[in-house]
Coordinates of C-alpha atoms in Angstrom, one line a residue:
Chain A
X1 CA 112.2 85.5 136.6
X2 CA 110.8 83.2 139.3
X3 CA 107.9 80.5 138.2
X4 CA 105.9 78.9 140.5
X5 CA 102.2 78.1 141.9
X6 CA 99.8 80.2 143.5
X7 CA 99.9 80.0 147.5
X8 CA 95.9 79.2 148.8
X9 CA 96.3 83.0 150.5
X10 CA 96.8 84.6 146.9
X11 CA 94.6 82.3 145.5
X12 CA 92.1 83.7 147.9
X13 CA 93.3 87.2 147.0
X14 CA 92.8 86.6 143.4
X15 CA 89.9 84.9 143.2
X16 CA 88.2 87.5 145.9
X17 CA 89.1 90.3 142.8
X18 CA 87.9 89.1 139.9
X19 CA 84.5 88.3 141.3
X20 CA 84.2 92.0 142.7
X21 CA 85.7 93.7 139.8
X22 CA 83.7 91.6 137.4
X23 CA 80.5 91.1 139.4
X24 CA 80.5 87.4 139.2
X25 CA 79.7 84.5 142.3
X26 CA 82.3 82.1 140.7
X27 CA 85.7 81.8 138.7
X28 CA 85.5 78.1 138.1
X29 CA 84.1 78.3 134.7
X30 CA 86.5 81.4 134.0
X31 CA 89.6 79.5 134.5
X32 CA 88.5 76.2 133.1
X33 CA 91.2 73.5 132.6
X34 CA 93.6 76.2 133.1
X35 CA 96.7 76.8 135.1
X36 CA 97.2 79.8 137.2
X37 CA 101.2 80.4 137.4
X38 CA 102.9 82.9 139.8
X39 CA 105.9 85.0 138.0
X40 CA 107.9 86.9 140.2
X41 CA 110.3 89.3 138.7
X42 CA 112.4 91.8 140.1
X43 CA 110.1 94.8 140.0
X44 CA 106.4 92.7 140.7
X45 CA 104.8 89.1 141.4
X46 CA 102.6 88.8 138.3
X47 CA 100.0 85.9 137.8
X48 CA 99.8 84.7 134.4
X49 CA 96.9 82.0 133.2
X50 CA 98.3 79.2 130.8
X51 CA 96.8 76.2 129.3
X52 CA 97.8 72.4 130.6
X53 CA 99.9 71.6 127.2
X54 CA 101.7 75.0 127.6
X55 CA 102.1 74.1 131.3
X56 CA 103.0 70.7 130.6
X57 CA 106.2 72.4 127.8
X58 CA 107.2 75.0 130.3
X59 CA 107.9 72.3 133.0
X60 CA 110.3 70.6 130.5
X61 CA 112.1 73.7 129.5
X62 CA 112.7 74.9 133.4
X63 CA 114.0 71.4 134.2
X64 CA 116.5 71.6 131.6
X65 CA 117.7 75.1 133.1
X66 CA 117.7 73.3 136.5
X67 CA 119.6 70.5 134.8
X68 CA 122.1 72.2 132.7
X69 CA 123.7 75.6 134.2
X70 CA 125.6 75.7 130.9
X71 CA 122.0 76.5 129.2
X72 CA 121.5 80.6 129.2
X73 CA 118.1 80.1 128.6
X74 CA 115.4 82.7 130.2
X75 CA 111.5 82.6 130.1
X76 CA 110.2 85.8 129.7
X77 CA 106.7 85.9 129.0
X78 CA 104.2 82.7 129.3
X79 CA 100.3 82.4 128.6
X80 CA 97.8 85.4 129.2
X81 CA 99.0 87.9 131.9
X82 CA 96.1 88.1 134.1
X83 CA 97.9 90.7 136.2
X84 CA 99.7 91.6 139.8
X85 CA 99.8 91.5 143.2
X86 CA 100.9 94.2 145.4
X87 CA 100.6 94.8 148.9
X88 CA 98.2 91.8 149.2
X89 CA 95.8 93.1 147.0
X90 CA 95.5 91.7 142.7
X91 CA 95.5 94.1 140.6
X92 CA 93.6 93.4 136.9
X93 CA 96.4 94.5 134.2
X94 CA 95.3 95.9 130.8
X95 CA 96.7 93.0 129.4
X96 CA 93.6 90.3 130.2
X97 CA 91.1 92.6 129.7
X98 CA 90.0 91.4 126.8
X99 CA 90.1 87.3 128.4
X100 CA 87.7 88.8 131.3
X101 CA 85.2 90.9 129.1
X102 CA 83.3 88.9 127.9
X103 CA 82.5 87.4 132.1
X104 CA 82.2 90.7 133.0
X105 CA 78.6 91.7 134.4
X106 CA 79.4 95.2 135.8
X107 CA 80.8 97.6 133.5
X108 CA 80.7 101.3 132.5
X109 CA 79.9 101.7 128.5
X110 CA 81.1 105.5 126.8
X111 CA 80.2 106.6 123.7
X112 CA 82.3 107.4 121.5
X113 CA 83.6 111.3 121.9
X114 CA 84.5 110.0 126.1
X115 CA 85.8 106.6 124.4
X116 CA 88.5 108.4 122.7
X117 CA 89.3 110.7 125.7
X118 CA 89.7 107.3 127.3
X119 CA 91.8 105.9 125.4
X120 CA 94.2 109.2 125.5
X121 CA 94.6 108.3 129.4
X122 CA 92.2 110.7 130.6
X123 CA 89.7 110.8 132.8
X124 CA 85.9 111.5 131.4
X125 CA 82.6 113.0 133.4
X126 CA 79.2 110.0 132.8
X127 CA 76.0 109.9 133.5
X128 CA 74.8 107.3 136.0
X129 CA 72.7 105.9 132.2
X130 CA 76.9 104.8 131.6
X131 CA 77.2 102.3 134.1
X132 CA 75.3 99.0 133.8
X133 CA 75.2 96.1 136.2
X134 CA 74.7 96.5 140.0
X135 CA 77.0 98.5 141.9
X136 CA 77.9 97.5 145.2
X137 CA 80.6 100.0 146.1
X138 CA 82.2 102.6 143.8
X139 CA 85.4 102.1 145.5
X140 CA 85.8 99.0 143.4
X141 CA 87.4 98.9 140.1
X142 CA 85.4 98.6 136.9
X143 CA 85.9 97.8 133.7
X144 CA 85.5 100.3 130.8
X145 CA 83.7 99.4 126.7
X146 CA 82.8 101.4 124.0
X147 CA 79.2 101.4 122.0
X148 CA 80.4 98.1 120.2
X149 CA 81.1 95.9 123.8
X150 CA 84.9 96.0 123.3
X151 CA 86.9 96.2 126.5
X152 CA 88.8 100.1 126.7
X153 CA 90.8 99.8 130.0
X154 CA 89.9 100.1 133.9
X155 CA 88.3 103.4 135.8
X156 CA 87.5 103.9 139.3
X157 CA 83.9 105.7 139.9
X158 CA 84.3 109.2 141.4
X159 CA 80.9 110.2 142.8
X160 CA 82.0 113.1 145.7
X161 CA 81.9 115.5 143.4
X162 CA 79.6 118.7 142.8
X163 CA 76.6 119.4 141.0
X164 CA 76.5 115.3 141.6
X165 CA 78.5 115.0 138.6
X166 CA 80.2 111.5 138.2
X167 CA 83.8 111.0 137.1
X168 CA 85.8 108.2 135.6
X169 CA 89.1 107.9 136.8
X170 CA 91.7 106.1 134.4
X171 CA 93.4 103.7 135.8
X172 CA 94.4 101.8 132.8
X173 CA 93.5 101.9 129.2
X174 CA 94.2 100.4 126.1
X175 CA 96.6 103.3 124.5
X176 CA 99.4 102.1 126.8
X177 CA 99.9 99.9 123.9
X178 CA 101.1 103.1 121.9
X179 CA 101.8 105.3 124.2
X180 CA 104.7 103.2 126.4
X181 CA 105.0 100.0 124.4
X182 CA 108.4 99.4 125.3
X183 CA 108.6 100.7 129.0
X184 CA 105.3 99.2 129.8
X185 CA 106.4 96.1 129.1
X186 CA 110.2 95.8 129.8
X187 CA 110.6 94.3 133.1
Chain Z
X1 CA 92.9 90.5 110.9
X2 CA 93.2 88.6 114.0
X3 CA 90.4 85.9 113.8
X4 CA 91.4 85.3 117.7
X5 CA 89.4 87.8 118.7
X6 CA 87.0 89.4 116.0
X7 CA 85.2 87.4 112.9
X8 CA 85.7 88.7 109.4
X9 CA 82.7 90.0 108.3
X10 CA 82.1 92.1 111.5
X11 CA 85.8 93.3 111.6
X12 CA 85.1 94.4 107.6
X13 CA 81.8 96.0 108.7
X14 CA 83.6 98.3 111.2
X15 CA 86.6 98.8 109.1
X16 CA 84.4 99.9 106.3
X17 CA 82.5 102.5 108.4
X18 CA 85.1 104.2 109.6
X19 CA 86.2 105.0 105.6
X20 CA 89.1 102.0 105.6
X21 CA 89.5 100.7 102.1
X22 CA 90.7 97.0 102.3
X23 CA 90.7 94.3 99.4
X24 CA 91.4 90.6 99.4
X25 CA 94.4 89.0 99.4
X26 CA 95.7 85.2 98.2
X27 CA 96.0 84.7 101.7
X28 CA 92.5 84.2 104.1
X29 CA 92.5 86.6 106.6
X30 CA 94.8 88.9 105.0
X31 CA 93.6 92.3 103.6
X32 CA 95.6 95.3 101.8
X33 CA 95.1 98.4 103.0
X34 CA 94.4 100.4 100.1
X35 CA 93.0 103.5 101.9
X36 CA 93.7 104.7 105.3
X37 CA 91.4 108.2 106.2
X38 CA 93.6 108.3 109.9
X39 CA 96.1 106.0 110.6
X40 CA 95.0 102.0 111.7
X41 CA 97.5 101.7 114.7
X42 CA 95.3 104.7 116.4
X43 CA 92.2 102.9 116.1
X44 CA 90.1 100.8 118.7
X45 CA 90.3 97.7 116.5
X46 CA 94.5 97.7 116.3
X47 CA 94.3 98.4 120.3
X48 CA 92.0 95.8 120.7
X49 CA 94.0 93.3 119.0
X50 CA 91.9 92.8 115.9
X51 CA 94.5 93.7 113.5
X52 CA 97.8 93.9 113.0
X53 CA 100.3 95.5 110.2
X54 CA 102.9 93.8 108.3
X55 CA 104.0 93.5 104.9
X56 CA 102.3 91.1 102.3
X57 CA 105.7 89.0 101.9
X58 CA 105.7 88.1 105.4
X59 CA 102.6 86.6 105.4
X60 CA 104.0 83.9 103.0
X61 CA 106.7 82.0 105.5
X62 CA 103.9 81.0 108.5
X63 CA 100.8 81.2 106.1
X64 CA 102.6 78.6 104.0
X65 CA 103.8 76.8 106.9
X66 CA 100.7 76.1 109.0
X67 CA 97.6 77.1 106.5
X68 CA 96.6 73.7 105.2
X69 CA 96.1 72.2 108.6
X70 CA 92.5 72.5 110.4
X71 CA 92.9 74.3 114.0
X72 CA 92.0 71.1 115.7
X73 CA 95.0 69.1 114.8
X74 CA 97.3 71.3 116.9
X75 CA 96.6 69.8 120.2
X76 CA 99.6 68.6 121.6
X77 CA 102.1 70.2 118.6
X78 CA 105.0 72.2 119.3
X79 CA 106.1 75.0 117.5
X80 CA 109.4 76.9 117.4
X81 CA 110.0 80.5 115.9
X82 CA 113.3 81.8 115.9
X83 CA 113.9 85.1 116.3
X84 CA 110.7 86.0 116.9
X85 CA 110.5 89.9 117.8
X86 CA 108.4 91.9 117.4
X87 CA 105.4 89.4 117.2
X88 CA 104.0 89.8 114.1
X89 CA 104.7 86.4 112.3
X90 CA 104.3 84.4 116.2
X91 CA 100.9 86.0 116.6
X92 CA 100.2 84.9 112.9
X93 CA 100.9 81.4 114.0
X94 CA 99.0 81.3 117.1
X95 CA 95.8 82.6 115.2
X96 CA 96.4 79.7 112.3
X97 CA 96.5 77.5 115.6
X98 CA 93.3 79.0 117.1
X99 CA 95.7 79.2 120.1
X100 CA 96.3 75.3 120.2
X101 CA 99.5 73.5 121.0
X102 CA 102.6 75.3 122.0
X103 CA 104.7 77.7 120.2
X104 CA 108.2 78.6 121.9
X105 CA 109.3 82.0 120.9
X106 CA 113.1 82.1 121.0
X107 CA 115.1 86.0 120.9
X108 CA 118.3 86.5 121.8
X109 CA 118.2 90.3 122.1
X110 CA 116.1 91.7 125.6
X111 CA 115.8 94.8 124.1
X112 CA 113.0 93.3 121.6
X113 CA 111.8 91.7 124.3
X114 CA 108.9 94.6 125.5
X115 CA 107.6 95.0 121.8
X116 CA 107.2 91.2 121.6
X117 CA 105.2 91.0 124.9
X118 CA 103.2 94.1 124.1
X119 CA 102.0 92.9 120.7
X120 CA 101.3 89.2 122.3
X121 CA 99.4 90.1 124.8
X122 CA 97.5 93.2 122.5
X123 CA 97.0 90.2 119.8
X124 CA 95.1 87.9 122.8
X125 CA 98.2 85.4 121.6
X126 CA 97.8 82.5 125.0
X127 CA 99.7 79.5 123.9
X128 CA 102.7 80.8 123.7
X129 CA 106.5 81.0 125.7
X130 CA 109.1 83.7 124.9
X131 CA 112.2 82.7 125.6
X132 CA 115.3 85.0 126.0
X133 CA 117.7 82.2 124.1
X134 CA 120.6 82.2 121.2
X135 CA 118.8 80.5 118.5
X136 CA 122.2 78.7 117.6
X137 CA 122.0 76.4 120.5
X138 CA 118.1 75.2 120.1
X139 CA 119.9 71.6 120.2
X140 CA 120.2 72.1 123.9
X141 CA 116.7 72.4 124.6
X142 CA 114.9 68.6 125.5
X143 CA 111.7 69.6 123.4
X144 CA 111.2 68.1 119.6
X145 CA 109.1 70.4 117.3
X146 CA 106.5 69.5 114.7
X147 CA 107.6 73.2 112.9
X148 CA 109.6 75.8 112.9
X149 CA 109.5 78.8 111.7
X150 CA 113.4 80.3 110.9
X151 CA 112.9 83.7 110.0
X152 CA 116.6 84.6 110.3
X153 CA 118.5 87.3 111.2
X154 CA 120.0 88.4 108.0
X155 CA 121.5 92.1 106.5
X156 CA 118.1 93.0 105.5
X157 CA 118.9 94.3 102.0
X158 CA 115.2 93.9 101.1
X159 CA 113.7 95.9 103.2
X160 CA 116.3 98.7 102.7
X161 CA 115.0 100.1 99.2
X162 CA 110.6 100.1 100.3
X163 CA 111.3 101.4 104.0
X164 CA 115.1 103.0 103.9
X165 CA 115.3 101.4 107.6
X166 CA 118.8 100.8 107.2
X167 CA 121.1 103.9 108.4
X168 CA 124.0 101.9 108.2
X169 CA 125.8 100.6 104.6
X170 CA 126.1 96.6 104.7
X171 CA 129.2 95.4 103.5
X172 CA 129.9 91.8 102.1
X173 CA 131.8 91.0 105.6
X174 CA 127.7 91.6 106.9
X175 CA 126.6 89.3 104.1
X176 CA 129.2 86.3 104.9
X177 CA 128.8 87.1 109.1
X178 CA 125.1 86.5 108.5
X179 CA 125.5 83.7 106.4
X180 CA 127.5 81.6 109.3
X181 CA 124.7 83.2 111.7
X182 CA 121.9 81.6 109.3
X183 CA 123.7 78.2 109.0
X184 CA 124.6 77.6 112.4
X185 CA 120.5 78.3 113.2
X186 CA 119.3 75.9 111.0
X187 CA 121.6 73.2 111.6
X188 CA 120.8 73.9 115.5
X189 CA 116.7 73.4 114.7
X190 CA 117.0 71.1 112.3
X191 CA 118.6 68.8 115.2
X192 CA 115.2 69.5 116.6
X193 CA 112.8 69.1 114.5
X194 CA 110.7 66.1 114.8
X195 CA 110.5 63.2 112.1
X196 CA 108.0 64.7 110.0
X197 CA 108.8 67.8 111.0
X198 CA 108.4 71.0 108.4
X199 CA 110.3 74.1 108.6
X200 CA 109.8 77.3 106.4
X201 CA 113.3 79.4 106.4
X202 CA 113.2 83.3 105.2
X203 CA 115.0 86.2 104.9
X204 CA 114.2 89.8 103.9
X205 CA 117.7 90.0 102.1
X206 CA 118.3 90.1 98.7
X207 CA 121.6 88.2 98.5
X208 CA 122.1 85.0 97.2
X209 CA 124.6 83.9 99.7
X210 CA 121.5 84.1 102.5
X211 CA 118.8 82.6 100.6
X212 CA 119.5 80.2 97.7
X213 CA 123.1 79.5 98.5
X214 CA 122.1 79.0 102.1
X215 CA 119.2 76.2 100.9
X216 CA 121.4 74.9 98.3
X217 CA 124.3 74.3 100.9
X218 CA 121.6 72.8 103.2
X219 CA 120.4 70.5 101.0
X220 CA 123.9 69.1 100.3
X221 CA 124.7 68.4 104.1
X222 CA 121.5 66.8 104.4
X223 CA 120.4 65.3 101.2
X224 CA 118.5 61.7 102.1
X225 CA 117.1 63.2 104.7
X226 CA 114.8 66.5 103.5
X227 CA 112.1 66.8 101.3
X228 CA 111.3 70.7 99.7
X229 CA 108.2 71.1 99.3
X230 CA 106.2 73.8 97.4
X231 CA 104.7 77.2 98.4
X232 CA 101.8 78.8 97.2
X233 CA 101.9 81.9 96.3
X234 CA 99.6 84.4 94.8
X235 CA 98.7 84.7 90.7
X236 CA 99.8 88.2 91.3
X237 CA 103.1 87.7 92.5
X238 CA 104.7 85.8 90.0
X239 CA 105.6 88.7 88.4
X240 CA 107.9 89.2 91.8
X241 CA 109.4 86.0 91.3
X242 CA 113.0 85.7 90.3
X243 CA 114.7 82.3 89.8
X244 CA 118.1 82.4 90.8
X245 CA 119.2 80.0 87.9
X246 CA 123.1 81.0 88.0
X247 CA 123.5 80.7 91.4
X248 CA 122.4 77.1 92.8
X249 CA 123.1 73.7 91.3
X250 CA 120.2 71.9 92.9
X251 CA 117.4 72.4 90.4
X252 CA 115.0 71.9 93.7
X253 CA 115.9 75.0 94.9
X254 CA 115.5 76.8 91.5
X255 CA 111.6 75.2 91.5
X256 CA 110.8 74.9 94.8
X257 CA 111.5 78.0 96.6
X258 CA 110.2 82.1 96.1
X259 CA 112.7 84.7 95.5
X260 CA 110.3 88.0 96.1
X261 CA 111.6 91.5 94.6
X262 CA 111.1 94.6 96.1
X263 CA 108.3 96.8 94.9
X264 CA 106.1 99.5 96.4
X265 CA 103.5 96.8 97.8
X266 CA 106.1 94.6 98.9
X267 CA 109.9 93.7 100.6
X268 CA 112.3 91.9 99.0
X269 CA 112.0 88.4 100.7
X270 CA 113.1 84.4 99.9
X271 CA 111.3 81.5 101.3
X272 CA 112.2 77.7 101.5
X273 CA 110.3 75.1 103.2
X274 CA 111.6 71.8 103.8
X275 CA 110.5 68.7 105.5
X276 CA 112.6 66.5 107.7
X277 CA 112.0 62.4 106.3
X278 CA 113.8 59.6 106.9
X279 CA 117.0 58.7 105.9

């Protein structure tokens, strides 16, 4: 596992993202004093958001693997994952959902029979009533919350359908956490 | 319940309408599930992250640990929890932290490695680095921690009779491998452990040899410099407490530290806790 800082390009990338996916003009007060770190491992380059004290500790323990070859010593998970880039795009992963909800001004709320569904992995028919917030384009991700605001997962709006019937497409959803628990998050 | 993420009484509130029984425990923050209509792991609240399951005796070692501090005096501490997978008792610190400070999580085996990021990240847990690292040779890491958390690898004993997790028998060659294993981890952290430091050490094994014994010897190598201190633990579960009078010559260890049987709410268990003073 490589550790190191985000270049300005997928800054740029990442920042460009999470305003569209989210619907917001800024990330400033998102991020806060917080550090954005890049982990490359050998399957993906995931970004993961960590605090300046946790920063600050993780410094001194890769020095002292730098230092000392003798020490078999390997980080494997640091902070919040925010989630990955691929093909120079960032993709949100299910596992800061619940950091970005509560920024989150665009987002599609189920009721409960759909919320289920959901949660199962699968994709659900709404109503245009279901999404709230502006919608620019519906190639965009958006995020996904049940009756009581909490965050679900990630669909994609499907609107070229007949009868004008709208679809959710499941891109991510919280049941991973059941369903693949251990191949989900081996990397 | 994770207080990370939900408050009590709204987390109570939804638990309660969807026909979950739960009552109080000693602990704040801790419930017993009394009633389950479907099971909890399948509902929104465990996916979320507002909950998580484990068993009332393993709430003592980092309730014990870390409870009597306010959130706000963990800027800048460092905790270390050895042998950390799957989560349950690191995510249990981070939420008596309020996410403050910096816990290192140290497993050796990658195979726990998945089921301790998945619960971490379900749990919201953010100050926290998992390290893939032999807990024996913590001495070699340049950090100094204001507590640890040594809930060592042991032959399990306790748990076997509540959850019959064990397939395989465990022989008293297990018992005297584990009890090198234990020693050389808490001789490794202790080297560690700030001035002022305070560990809590626990096992879920009913043998002697890997709890008493263990402390007792401990105490011996390292007698000017420790101080045990005392755990609270609930009115109810002093009927679960044996004192191992027979078996350890420091009366400390007799007073200070909880033997826990097994029974059907709970796992056989022993907890220490021991501060590092001067000499």
């Amino acid at each position: 596992m490589k550790l190191s800082k985000l270049s300005d390009d997928e800054y740029r990338l990442f920042e460009a993202e999470i305003k569209k996916i989210l619907g917001i003009s800024s990330v400033g007060r998102l991020l806060d004093k917080n550090f954005l770190l890049k982990v490359e491992t050998k399957k993906r380059k995931y970004i993961h958001l960590l605090s300046d004290e946790v920063f600050f500790n993780l410094n001194i323990l890769k020095k002292s693997i730098q230092k000392n070859d003798s020490i078999n010593l390997k980080i494997a998970w640091v902070g919040i994952r925010l989630g990955f880039m691929s093909k120079k795009k960032f993709y949100v992963g299910i596992e800061s959902i619940h950091f970005f909800s509560p920024y989150c001004k665009r987002k599609i709320i189920l009721e409960k029979s759909k919320e289920q569904s959901f949660l199962y992995g699968r994709s659900v028919f709404i109503n245009e009533t279901d999404i709230h917030g502006s919608i620019i384009s519906y190639e965009q991700p958006i995020m996904v919350f049940n009756n009581y605001n909490d965050p679900l997962g990630i669909g994609l709006v499907i609107t070229d359908l007949p009868d004008n019937k709208m679809k959710l497409k499941n891109i991510c959803d919280l049941g991973i956490y059941l369903r693949s628990e251990k191949t989900f998050f081996a990397q | 319940m994770n207080t990370l993420k939900i408050d009590k009484d709204n987390f109570l509130k939804r638990m309660v309408s969807k026909g979950f029984e739960l009552s109080k425990t000693h602990y704040n923050g801790c419930y017993l599930v009394e009633y389950e209509p479907f099971s909890i792991t399948s509902t929104t609240e465990y996916l979320n992250g507002y909950c998580l399951l484990q068993a009332i005796t393993s709430v003592v070692p980092p309730y014990s640990l870390l409870s009597q501090y306010e959130t706000s005096n963990f800027k800048e501490k460092k905790v270390i929890d050895v042998a950390a997978s799957p989560g349950v008792k690191t995510a249990h610190l981070a939420r008596l932290m309020g996410n403050r400070g910096t816990i290192v999580a140290l497993e050796k085996s990658s195979k726990r490695l998945p089921q301790l990021r998945a619960n971490l990240s379900r749990l919201g847990v953010s100050n926290t680095i998992v390290v893939n690292f032999d807990a024996t040779q913590v001495d070699k890491i340049p950090l100094y921690f204001d507590f640890a958390l040594i809930d060592a690898p042991c032959t399990g004993t306790g748990l076997k009779i509540v959850k019959n997790k064990r397939t395989s028998p465990r022989r008293i060659y297990d018992v005297n491998r584990m009890a090198i294993l234990q020693r050389k981890i808490l001789e490794s952290v202790w080297s560690n452990l700030a001035m002022g430091g305070i560990f809590t050490y626990s096992v879920c094994s009913l043998e002697p040899e890997e709890g008493e014994c263990q402390i007792d010897d401990f105490i011996s190598r390292h007698k000017n410099e420790i101080e045990v201190l005392p755990i609270s633990i609930p009115k109810n579960f002093e009927r679960l407490e044996l004192k191992a009078d027979i078996l350890t010559n420091t009366e400390i260890v007799r007073e200070r530290t909880i033997r826990f049987l097994p029974t059907q709410l709970s796992d056989g268990f022993y907890v220490a806790k021991i501060m590092k003073v001067g000499k």
